[in-house]
PDB file of C-alpha atoms in Angstrom:
ATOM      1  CA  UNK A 131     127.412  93.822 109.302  1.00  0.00           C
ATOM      2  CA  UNK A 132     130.750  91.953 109.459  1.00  0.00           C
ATOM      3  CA  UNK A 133     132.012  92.938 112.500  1.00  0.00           C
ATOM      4  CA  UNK A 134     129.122  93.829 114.603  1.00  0.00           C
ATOM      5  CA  UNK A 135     128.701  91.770 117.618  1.00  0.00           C
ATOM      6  CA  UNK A 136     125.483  93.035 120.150  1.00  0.00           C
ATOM      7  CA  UNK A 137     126.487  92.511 123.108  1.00  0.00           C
ATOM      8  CA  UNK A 138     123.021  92.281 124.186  1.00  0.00           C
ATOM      9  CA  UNK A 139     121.933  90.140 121.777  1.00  0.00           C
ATOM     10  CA  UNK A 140     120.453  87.019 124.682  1.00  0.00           C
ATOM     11  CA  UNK A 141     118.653  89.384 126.274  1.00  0.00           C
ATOM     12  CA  UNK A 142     116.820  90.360 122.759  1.00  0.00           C
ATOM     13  CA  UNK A 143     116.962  86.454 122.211  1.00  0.00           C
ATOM     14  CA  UNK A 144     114.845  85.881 125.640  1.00  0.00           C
ATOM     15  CA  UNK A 145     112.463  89.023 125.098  1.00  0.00           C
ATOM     16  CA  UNK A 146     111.958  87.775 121.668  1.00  0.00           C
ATOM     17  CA  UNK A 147     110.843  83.964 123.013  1.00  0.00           C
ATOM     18  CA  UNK A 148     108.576  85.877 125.878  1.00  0.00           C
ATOM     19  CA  UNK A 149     107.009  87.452 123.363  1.00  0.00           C
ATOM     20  CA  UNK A 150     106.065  84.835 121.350  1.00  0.00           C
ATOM     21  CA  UNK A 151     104.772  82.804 124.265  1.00  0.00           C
ATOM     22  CA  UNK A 152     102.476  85.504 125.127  1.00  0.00           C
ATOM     23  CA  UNK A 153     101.474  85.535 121.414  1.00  0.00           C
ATOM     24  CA  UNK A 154     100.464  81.940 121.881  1.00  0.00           C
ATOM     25  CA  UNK A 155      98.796  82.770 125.269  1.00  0.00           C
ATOM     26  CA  UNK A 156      96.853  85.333 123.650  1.00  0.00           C
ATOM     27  CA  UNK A 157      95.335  82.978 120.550  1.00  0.00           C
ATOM     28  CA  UNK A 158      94.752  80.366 122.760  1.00  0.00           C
ATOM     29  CA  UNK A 159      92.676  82.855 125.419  1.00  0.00           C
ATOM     30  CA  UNK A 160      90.987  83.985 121.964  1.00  0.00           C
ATOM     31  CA  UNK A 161      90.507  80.407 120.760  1.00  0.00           C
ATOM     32  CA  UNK A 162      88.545  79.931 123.875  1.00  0.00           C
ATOM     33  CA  UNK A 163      86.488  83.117 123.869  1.00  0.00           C
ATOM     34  CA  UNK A 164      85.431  81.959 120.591  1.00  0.00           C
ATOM     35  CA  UNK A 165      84.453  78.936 121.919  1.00  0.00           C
ATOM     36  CA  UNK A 166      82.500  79.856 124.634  1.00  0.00           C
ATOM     37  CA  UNK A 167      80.482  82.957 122.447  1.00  0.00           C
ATOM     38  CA  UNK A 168      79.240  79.673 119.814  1.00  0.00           C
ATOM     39  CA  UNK A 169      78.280  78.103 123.096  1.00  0.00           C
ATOM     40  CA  UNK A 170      76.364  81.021 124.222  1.00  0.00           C
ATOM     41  CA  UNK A 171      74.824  81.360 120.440  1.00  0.00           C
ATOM     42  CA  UNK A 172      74.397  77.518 120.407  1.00  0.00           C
ATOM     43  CA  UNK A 173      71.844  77.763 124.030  1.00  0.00           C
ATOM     44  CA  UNK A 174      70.152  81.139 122.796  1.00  0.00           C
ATOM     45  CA  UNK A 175      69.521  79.356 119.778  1.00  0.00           C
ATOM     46  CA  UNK A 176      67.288  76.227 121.599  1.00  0.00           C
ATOM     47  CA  UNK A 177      66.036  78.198 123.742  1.00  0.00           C
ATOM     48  CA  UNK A 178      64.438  79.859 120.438  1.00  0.00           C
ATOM     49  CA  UNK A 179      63.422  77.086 119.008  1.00  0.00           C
ATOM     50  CA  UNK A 180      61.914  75.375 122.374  1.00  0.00           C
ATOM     51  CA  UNK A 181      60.231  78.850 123.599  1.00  0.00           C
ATOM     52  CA  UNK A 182      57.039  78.823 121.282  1.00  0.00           C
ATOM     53  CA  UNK A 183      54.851  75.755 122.203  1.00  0.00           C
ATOM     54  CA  UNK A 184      52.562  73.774 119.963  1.00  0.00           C
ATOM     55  CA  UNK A 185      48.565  73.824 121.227  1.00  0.00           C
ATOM     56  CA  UNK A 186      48.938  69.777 120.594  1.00  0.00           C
ATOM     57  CA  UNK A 187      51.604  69.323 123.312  1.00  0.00           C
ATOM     58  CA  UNK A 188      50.258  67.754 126.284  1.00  0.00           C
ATOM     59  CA  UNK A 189      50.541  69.006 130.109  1.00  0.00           C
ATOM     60  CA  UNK A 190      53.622  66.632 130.269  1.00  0.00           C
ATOM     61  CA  UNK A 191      55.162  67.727 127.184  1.00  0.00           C
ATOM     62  CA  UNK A 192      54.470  71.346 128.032  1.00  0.00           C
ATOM     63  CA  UNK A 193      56.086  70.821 131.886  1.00  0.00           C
ATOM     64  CA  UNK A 194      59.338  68.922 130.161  1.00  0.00           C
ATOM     65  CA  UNK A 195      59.957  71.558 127.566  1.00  0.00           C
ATOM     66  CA  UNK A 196      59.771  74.015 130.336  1.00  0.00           C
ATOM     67  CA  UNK A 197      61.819  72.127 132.477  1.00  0.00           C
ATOM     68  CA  UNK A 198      64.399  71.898 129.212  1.00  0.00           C
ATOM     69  CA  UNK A 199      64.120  75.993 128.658  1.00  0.00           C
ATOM     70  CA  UNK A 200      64.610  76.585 132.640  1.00  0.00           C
ATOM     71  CA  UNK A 201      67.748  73.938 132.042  1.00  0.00           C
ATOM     72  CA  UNK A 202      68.818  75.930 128.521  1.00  0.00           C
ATOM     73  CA  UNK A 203      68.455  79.603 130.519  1.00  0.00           C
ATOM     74  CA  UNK A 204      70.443  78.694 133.362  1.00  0.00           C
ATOM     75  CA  UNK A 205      73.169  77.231 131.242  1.00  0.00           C
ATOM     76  CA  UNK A 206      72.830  80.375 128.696  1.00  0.00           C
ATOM     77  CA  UNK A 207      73.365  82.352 132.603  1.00  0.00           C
ATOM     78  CA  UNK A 208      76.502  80.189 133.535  1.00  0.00           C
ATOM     79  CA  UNK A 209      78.384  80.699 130.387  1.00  0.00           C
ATOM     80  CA  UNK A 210      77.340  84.394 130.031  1.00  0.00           C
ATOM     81  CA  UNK A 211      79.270  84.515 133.028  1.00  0.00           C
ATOM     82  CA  UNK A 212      82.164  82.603 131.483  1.00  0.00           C
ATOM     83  CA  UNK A 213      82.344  85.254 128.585  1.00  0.00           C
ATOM     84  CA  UNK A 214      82.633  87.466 130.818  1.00  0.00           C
ATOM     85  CA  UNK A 215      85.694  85.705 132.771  1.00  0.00           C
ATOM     86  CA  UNK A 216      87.309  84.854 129.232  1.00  0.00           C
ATOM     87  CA  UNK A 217      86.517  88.299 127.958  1.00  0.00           C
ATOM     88  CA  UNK A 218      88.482  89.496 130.958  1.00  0.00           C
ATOM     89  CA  UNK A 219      91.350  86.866 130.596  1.00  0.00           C
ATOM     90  CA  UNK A 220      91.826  87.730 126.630  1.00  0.00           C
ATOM     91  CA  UNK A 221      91.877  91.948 128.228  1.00  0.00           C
ATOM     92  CA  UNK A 222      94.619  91.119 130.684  1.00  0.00           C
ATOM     93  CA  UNK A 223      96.759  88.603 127.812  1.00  0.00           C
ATOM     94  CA  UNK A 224      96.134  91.872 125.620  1.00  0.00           C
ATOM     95  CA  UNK A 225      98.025  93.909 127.546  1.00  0.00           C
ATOM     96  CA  UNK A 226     100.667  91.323 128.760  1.00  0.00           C
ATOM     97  CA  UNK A 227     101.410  91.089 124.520  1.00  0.00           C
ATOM     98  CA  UNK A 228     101.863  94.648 124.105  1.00  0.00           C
ATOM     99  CA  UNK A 229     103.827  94.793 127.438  1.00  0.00           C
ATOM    100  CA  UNK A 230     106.524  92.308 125.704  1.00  0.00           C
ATOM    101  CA  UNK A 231     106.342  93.823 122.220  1.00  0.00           C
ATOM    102  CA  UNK A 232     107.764  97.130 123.843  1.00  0.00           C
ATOM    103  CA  UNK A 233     110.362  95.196 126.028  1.00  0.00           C
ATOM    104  CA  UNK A 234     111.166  93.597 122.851  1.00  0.00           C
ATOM    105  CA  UNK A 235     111.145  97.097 120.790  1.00  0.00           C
ATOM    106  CA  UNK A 236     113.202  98.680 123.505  1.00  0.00           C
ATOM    107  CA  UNK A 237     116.266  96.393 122.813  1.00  0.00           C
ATOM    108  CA  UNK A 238     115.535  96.103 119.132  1.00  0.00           C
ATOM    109  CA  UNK A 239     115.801 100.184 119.188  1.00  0.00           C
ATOM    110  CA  UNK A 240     118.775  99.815 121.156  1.00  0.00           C
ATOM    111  CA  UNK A 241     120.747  97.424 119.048  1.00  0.00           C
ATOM    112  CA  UNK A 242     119.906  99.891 115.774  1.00  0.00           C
ATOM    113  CA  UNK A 243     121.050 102.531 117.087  1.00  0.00           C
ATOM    114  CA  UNK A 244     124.343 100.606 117.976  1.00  0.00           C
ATOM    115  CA  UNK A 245     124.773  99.024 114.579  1.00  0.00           C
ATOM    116  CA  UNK A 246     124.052 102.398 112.890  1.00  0.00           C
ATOM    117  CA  UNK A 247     126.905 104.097 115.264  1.00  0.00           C
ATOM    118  CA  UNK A 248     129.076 100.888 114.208  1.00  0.00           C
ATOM    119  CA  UNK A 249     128.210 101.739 110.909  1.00  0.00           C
ATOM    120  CA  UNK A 250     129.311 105.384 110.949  1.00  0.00           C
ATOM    121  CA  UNK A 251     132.347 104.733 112.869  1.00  0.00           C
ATOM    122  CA  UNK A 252     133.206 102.276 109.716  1.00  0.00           C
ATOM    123  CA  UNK A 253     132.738 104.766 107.168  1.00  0.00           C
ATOM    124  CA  UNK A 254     134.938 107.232 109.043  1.00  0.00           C
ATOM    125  CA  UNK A 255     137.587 104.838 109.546  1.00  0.00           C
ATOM    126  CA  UNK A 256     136.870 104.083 105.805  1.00  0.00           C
ATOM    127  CA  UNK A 257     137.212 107.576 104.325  1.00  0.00           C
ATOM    128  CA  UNK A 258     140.264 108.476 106.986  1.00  0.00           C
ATOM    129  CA  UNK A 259     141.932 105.538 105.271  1.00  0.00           C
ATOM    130  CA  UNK A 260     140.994 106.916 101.683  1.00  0.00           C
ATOM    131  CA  UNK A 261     141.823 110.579 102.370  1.00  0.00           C
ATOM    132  CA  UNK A 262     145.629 108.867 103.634  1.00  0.00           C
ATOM    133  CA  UNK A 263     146.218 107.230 100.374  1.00  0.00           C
ATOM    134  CA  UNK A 264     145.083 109.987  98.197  1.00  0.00           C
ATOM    135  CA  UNK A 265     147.408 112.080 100.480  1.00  0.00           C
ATOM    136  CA  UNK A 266     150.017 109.995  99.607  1.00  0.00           C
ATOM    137  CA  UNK A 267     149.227 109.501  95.986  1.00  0.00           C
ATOM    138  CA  UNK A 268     149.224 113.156  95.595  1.00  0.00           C
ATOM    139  CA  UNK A 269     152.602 113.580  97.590  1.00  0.00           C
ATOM    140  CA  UNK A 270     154.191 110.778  95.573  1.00  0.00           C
ATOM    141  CA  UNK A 271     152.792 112.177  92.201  1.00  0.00           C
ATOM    142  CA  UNK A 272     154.329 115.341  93.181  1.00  0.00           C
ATOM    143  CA  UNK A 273     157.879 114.722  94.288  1.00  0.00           C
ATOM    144  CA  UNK A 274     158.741 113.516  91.066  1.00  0.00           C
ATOM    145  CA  UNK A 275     157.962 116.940  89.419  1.00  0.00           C
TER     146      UNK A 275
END
């Protein structure tokens, strides 16, 4: 609206930018939860495939695939526990997003409510200037009579 100048308009500006950088914190903590749960599916899947034997393997073979599978289960253990962490992290970047989407909402309220009040105050102004000439239409129209 010509006119209209929010005076709080950098503050808006800098909750907008926060917000958006905690949008990008929040993908990227989702990017790497992703990540980690294919890694977890990646381990669960050799240790699968490497947990039935074959009744050819030798004593050798047999005591390196189990040395592999005790390898694969305490990986699967160490990034179960990474989930968890990253499952945690994404929680807490969660709530930091919709912390600065109501910061942001807060001001955007504000500065509607404020244009809408401009607004109003327009149209008054408007119609008190419209009710004058038709005043003095009507006054001018009848003094001629």
């Amino acid at each position: 609206m010509e006119g209209y100048k929010f005076r709080l308009q950098k503050l808006l500006d800098i909750r907008l930018d926060k917000e958006e950088e905690s949008k990008r914190n929040f993908k990227e903590a989702q990017r790497n939860k992703t990540l980690t749960e294919q890694k977890l599916l990646d381990l669960k899947e050799k240790q699968n495939k490497y947990t039935l034997g074959s009744s050819k393997e030798t004593i050798v073979e047999q005591k390196i695939r189990r040395a592999f599978l005790d390898s694969v289960i305490r990986s699967i253990d160490e990034v179960s526990i990474d989930l968890n962490k990253k499952n945690q992290i994404l929680e807490e970047k969660r709530v930091e997003l919709k912390q600065k989407q109501i910061e942001r909402k807060t001001v955007e309220t504000l500065k509607d409510k404020q244009l809408k009040a401009f607004i109003k105050e327009q149209q008054l102004i408007e119609q008190k200037t419209n009710d004058e000439f038709a005043l003095y239409g009507f006054i001018r129209n009848h003094e001629g009579r």
